[in-house]
């Protein structure tokens, strides 16, 4: 079994981006600028946004964190999105999800300019991804593709099972793995909460992507020998022995599954850091306006 080390690859990509930014600066070109909108005080969202902004700073990018009370109205938030769409400074931005219940997240996402939508959630980017046209690919699936590429994982003709059909992970992942490209060219099964015989389906997977948000759901008995297992899940479980009071657990029962796989991503240190690296790569594409 070999670990797919997302932490290491993420650091490597972030260093490459830092080098590119120095070259851009020396050439008098614009410094890339990522902005993040954070609404409310959800602990996990704060952690994710802070680490995204911190990573950008470290690589020499400009970054802005726009924080709003959870009482902000939908129209006020839409105005903030419009301002960022118009900003000459900001090249790309994200609106950290989830948003408070009184705000229609879809309306907010649809208001983001597709050219600044570095999370790749806007329907224009999703549509272009489906058609294999230039677009921003959603950061988590994009990060997984980068990881598969780095470790030269063979995907053509393989059976890839994706568990979870969310718009931000499962659905795009299933489409990307079925593209006529590398990584891609898999036969894909997209499983979800209504799927019957899930264990038998998972057992057929050469590549298994778990993105359902249920800690340690994927057991050894569900995994084929020598499968490649990608664990997207991140759940905070209370743990008094930890300084911050919790530990992060993936969707895969890592301890028992790892020995059966050819490759597996750890949690933490697998898909999570790759999401940040992918977001930063998208920001570089935004400043270069390469999807225009
Ligand atoms: P979500 O809740 O939007 O979607 C979960 C999906 O799993 C749904 O489509 C549902 O049908 C499916 N599902 C739920 N229970 C199931 C079951 N018992 N059997 C089969 N399918 C089932 O979740 P999401 O936003 O896609 O996130 C999934 C997990 O990935 C979460 O733990 C989240 O924290 C994590 N995540 C991690 C990153 C990262 O950077 N590593 C990024 C995004 C999400």
Coordinates of C-alpha atoms and ligand atoms in Angstrom, one line a residue:
X1 CA 0.0 0.0 0.0
X2 CA 1.2 3.5 -0.9
X3 CA -0.1 6.7 0.6
X4 CA -1.3 9.3 -1.8
X5 CA 0.3 12.2 0.0
X6 CA -1.8 15.2 -0.6
X7 CA 0.1 17.3 1.9
X8 CA 3.4 16.8 0.1
X9 CA 2.0 17.4 -3.4
X10 CA 0.1 20.4 -2.2
X11 CA 3.3 21.9 -0.8
X12 CA 5.0 21.2 -4.1
X13 CA 2.3 22.9 -6.1
X14 CA 2.2 25.9 -3.7
X15 CA 5.9 26.3 -4.1
X16 CA 5.6 26.2 -7.9
X17 CA 2.9 28.9 -7.7
X18 CA 5.1 31.0 -5.4
X19 CA 7.9 30.8 -8.0
X20 CA 5.4 31.8 -10.8
X21 CA 4.2 34.7 -8.8
X22 CA 7.8 36.0 -8.3
X23 CA 8.3 35.7 -12.1
X24 CA 5.0 37.6 -12.7
X25 CA 6.1 40.3 -10.2
X26 CA 9.5 40.7 -11.8
X27 CA 7.9 41.0 -15.2
X28 CA 5.6 43.8 -13.9
X29 CA 2.5 41.6 -14.2
X30 CA -0.4 41.7 -11.8
X31 CA -0.1 39.9 -8.5
X32 CA -3.0 37.3 -8.3
X33 CA -5.6 38.3 -5.8
X34 CA -8.1 35.8 -4.2
X35 CA -11.0 37.0 -2.1
X36 CA -13.2 34.8 0.2
X37 CA -16.6 35.7 1.6
X38 CA -17.4 34.1 4.9
X39 CA -20.8 34.5 6.5
X40 CA -21.5 33.6 10.1
X41 CA -19.2 31.9 12.7
X42 CA -19.3 28.2 11.8
X43 CA -16.0 26.8 13.2
X44 CA -15.2 24.4 10.3
X45 CA -15.9 27.1 7.7
X46 CA -13.7 29.6 9.5
X47 CA -10.9 27.0 9.6
X48 CA -11.2 26.2 5.9
X49 CA -11.3 29.8 4.8
X50 CA -8.4 30.8 7.1
X51 CA -6.2 28.1 5.7
X52 CA -7.1 29.0 2.1
X53 CA -6.3 32.7 2.8
X54 CA -3.1 31.8 4.7
X55 CA -1.8 29.5 1.9
X56 CA -2.4 32.3 -0.6
X57 CA -0.5 34.8 1.5
X58 CA 2.4 32.3 1.9
X59 CA 2.7 31.9 -1.9
X60 CA 2.9 35.7 -2.4
X61 CA -0.7 36.2 -3.6
X62 CA -2.9 39.0 -2.5
X63 CA -5.9 37.8 -0.5
X64 CA -8.9 39.4 1.1
X65 CA -11.2 37.8 3.7
X66 CA -14.6 39.5 3.8
X67 CA -16.5 38.4 6.9
X68 CA -20.2 39.1 7.5
X69 CA -22.6 38.4 10.3
X70 CA -25.0 35.6 9.8
X71 CA -27.8 38.2 9.8
X72 CA -26.7 39.6 6.5
X73 CA -29.6 39.7 4.0
X74 CA -29.6 37.9 0.7
X75 CA -29.7 41.2 -1.2
X76 CA -26.8 42.6 0.8
X77 CA -24.7 39.5 0.1
X78 CA -25.6 39.7 -3.6
X79 CA -24.3 43.3 -3.6
X80 CA -21.0 42.1 -2.1
X81 CA -20.8 39.5 -4.9
X82 CA -21.5 42.2 -7.6
X83 CA -18.8 44.4 -6.1
X84 CA -16.2 41.5 -6.3
X85 CA -17.4 40.8 -9.9
X86 CA -16.6 44.4 -10.8
X87 CA -13.4 44.7 -8.8
X88 CA -10.2 45.4 -10.8
X89 CA -8.1 44.1 -7.9
X90 CA -9.7 40.7 -7.2
X91 CA -9.1 38.1 -9.9
X92 CA -11.1 35.3 -8.3
X93 CA -13.3 34.7 -5.3
X94 CA -15.2 32.1 -3.3
X95 CA -18.3 32.2 -1.2
X96 CA -17.7 29.7 1.6
X97 CA -20.6 27.3 1.9
X98 CA -22.9 26.5 3.7
X99 CA -24.7 29.8 4.0
X100 CA -27.4 30.6 6.6
X101 CA -30.8 29.1 5.8
X102 CA -32.4 32.5 4.9
X103 CA -30.0 32.9 2.0
X104 CA -30.5 31.0 -1.2
X105 CA -27.0 29.6 -1.9
X106 CA -27.8 28.8 -5.5
X107 CA -28.8 32.5 -6.2
X108 CA -25.5 33.6 -4.7
X109 CA -23.4 31.1 -6.7
X110 CA -25.2 32.0 -9.9
X111 CA -24.4 35.7 -9.3
X112 CA -20.7 35.1 -9.3
X113 CA -19.0 36.0 -12.6
X114 CA -18.0 32.7 -14.2
X115 CA -14.6 34.3 -15.0
X116 CA -14.0 34.8 -11.3
X117 CA -15.7 31.6 -10.1
X118 CA -12.5 29.8 -8.9
X119 CA -14.6 27.3 -7.0
X120 CA -16.1 26.2 -10.3
X121 CA -19.6 26.1 -8.9
X122 CA -21.3 28.4 -11.5
X123 CA -23.5 26.6 -14.0
X124 CA -21.4 28.0 -16.9
X125 CA -18.3 26.4 -15.4
X126 CA -20.1 23.2 -14.6
X127 CA -21.5 23.0 -18.2
X128 CA -18.1 23.7 -19.7
X129 CA -16.6 21.0 -17.5
X130 CA -19.2 18.5 -18.7
X131 CA -18.3 19.4 -22.3
X132 CA -14.5 19.3 -21.6
X133 CA -14.2 23.0 -22.5
X134 CA -11.9 25.5 -20.7
X135 CA -13.4 26.2 -17.3
X136 CA -12.8 26.3 -13.6
X137 CA -13.1 22.8 -12.2
X138 CA -14.4 22.5 -8.7
X139 CA -11.4 22.6 -6.4
X140 CA -11.9 19.2 -4.6
X141 CA -12.3 17.1 -7.7
X142 CA -9.6 19.0 -9.4
X143 CA -7.3 18.4 -6.5
X144 CA -8.0 14.6 -6.7
X145 CA -7.2 14.6 -10.4
X146 CA -3.9 16.3 -9.7
X147 CA -3.1 13.6 -7.1
X148 CA -4.0 10.8 -9.5
X149 CA -1.8 12.4 -12.1
X150 CA 1.2 12.8 -9.7
X151 CA 1.1 9.2 -8.7
X152 CA 0.5 8.1 -12.3
X153 CA -2.6 6.1 -11.4
X154 CA -3.9 4.3 -14.4
X155 CA -7.6 5.2 -15.0
X156 CA -8.4 4.1 -18.5
X157 CA -10.9 1.2 -18.6
X158 CA -11.0 1.1 -14.8
X159 CA -14.2 0.9 -12.9
X160 CA -14.5 4.0 -10.7
X161 CA -17.2 4.1 -8.0
X162 CA -18.0 7.5 -6.5
X163 CA -20.1 7.5 -3.3
X164 CA -22.0 10.8 -2.9
X165 CA -23.6 13.0 -5.6
X166 CA -23.2 16.5 -4.2
X167 CA -22.7 19.4 -6.7
X168 CA -19.3 20.2 -5.3
X169 CA -17.7 16.8 -5.0
X170 CA -19.4 13.6 -6.1
X171 CA -21.2 14.8 -9.2
X172 CA -18.3 16.6 -10.8
X173 CA -15.9 13.8 -9.8
X174 CA -18.1 11.2 -11.6
X175 CA -18.1 13.4 -14.8
X176 CA -14.4 14.0 -14.7
X177 CA -13.5 10.4 -14.3
X178 CA -15.7 9.4 -17.3
X179 CA -14.1 12.1 -19.6
X180 CA -12.1 11.1 -22.6
X181 CA -8.9 12.3 -21.0
X182 CA -6.3 11.4 -18.4
X183 CA -7.2 11.1 -15.6
X184 CA -10.5 9.8 -16.9
X185 CA -11.8 7.1 -19.4
X186 CA -13.2 5.2 -16.5
X187 CA -16.5 3.4 -16.4
X188 CA -18.2 5.3 -13.6
X189 CA -20.8 4.3 -11.1
X190 CA -22.3 7.2 -9.1
X191 CA -23.7 5.8 -5.8
X192 CA -25.8 7.8 -3.3
X193 CA -28.1 7.4 -0.4
X194 CA -30.8 5.6 -2.4
X195 CA -28.3 3.1 -4.0
X196 CA -29.1 -0.5 -3.4
X197 CA -26.4 -3.1 -2.8
X198 CA -23.8 -0.5 -2.2
X199 CA -21.2 -2.9 -0.7
X200 CA -21.4 -5.1 -3.8
X201 CA -21.0 -2.1 -6.1
X202 CA -18.0 -0.8 -4.1
X203 CA -16.4 -4.2 -4.2
X204 CA -16.2 -3.9 -8.0
X205 CA -14.3 -0.6 -7.8
X206 CA -10.8 -0.3 -9.1
X207 CA -10.9 3.3 -7.9
X208 CA -13.2 4.1 -5.0
X209 CA -14.0 7.7 -4.2
X210 CA -15.8 8.2 -0.9
X211 CA -17.6 11.5 -0.5
X212 CA -20.6 11.0 1.6
X213 CA -19.7 12.6 4.9
X214 CA -20.2 9.6 7.1
X215 CA -17.1 8.8 9.3
X216 CA -15.4 5.5 8.6
X217 CA -18.4 4.3 6.5
X218 CA -16.3 2.3 3.9
X219 CA -15.2 -0.9 5.6
X220 CA -12.6 -3.5 4.5
X221 CA -15.3 -5.8 3.2
X222 CA -16.5 -3.2 0.7
X223 CA -13.0 -2.7 -0.9
X224 CA -11.5 -4.9 -3.6
X225 CA -7.9 -6.0 -3.2
X226 CA -5.4 -3.5 -4.7
X227 CA -8.1 -0.8 -5.2
X228 CA -7.2 2.9 -5.2
X229 CA -9.2 4.6 -2.4
X230 CA -9.8 8.3 -2.3
X231 CA -11.2 9.5 0.9
X232 CA -12.9 12.9 0.6
X233 CA -14.8 12.9 3.9
X234 CA -13.9 15.2 6.7
X235 CA -15.9 14.9 9.9
X236 CA -14.9 16.5 13.2
X237 CA -15.3 14.0 16.1
X238 CA -15.0 15.1 19.7
X239 CA -11.8 14.0 21.2
X240 CA -10.8 15.3 24.6
X241 CA -7.2 14.1 24.2
X242 CA -6.7 16.7 21.4
X243 CA -5.7 20.3 22.1
X244 CA -8.5 21.6 20.0
X245 CA -11.1 19.1 21.3
X246 CA -11.7 17.2 18.1
X247 CA -10.0 14.9 15.6
X248 CA -10.7 14.7 11.8
X249 CA -12.1 11.4 10.5
X250 CA -12.6 10.4 6.8
X251 CA -15.3 8.4 5.2
X252 CA -13.0 5.3 5.1
X253 CA -12.1 3.0 7.9
X254 CA -8.5 3.8 7.2
X255 CA -6.9 1.5 9.7
X256 CA -8.6 -1.7 8.4
X257 CA -8.9 -0.7 4.7
X258 CA -5.3 0.6 4.1
X259 CA -3.7 -2.8 4.0
X260 CA -6.0 -4.0 1.2
X261 CA -5.4 -1.1 -1.2
X262 CA -2.7 -0.3 -3.7
X263 CA -3.1 3.4 -2.9
X264 CA -5.1 5.4 -0.4
X265 CA -5.4 9.0 0.8
X266 CA -5.0 9.7 4.5
X267 CA -7.3 12.0 6.5
X268 CA -6.0 14.5 7.3
X269 CA -3.2 15.0 4.7
X270 CA -4.9 13.7 1.6
X271 CA -7.7 15.4 -0.3
X272 CA -8.0 18.4 2.0
X273 CA -4.6 20.0 1.2
X274 CA -5.1 19.3 -2.5
X275 CA -8.4 21.3 -2.5
X276 CA -6.4 24.3 -1.4
X277 CA -3.6 23.7 -4.0
X278 CA -6.3 23.3 -6.7
X279 CA -8.0 26.5 -5.6
X280 CA -4.7 28.4 -5.9
X281 CA -4.1 26.9 -9.3
X282 CA -7.6 28.2 -10.3
X283 CA -6.6 31.6 -9.0
X284 CA -3.5 31.6 -11.2
X285 CA -5.7 30.8 -14.2
X286 CA -8.0 33.6 -13.2
X287 CA -5.3 36.2 -13.2
X288 CA -4.0 34.9 -16.5
X289 CA -7.6 34.9 -17.8
X290 CA -6.9 31.6 -19.4
X291 CA -10.5 30.4 -19.5
X292 CA -11.8 33.4 -21.3
Ligands
LIG1 P1 -23.2 16.3 1.0 O1 -23.8 16.1 2.3 O2 -23.6 17.5 0.1 O3 -23.4 15.0 0.1 C1 -23.3 13.8 0.6 C2 -23.7 12.8 -0.5 O4 -23.5 11.5 0.1 C3 -25.2 12.9 -0.9 O5 -25.2 12.9 -2.3 C4 -25.8 11.6 -0.4 O6 -26.7 11.0 -1.3 C5 -24.7 10.7 -0.2 N1 -24.9 9.8 0.9 C6 -25.2 10.1 2.2 N2 -25.3 9.0 2.9 C7 -25.1 8.0 2.1 C8 -25.1 6.6 2.3 N3 -25.3 6.0 3.5 N4 -24.8 5.8 1.3 C9 -24.5 6.3 0.1 N5 -24.5 7.6 -0.2 C10 -24.8 8.4 0.8 O7 -21.6 16.2 1.2 P2 -20.3 16.9 0.4 O8 -20.4 18.4 0.5 O9 -20.2 16.2 -0.9 O10 -19.2 16.4 1.4 C11 -19.0 15.0 1.6 C12 -17.8 14.9 2.6 O11 -16.6 15.4 2.0 C13 -18.0 15.6 3.9 O12 -17.4 14.9 4.9 C14 -17.3 16.9 3.7 O13 -16.8 17.5 4.9 C15 -16.1 16.4 2.9 N6 -15.5 17.5 2.0 C16 -14.2 17.5 2.0 C17 -13.5 18.4 1.2 C18 -12.0 18.4 1.2 O14 -11.4 19.4 0.8 N7 -11.4 17.3 1.6 C19 -14.2 19.3 0.4 C20 -15.6 19.2 0.3 C21 -16.3 18.2 1.2

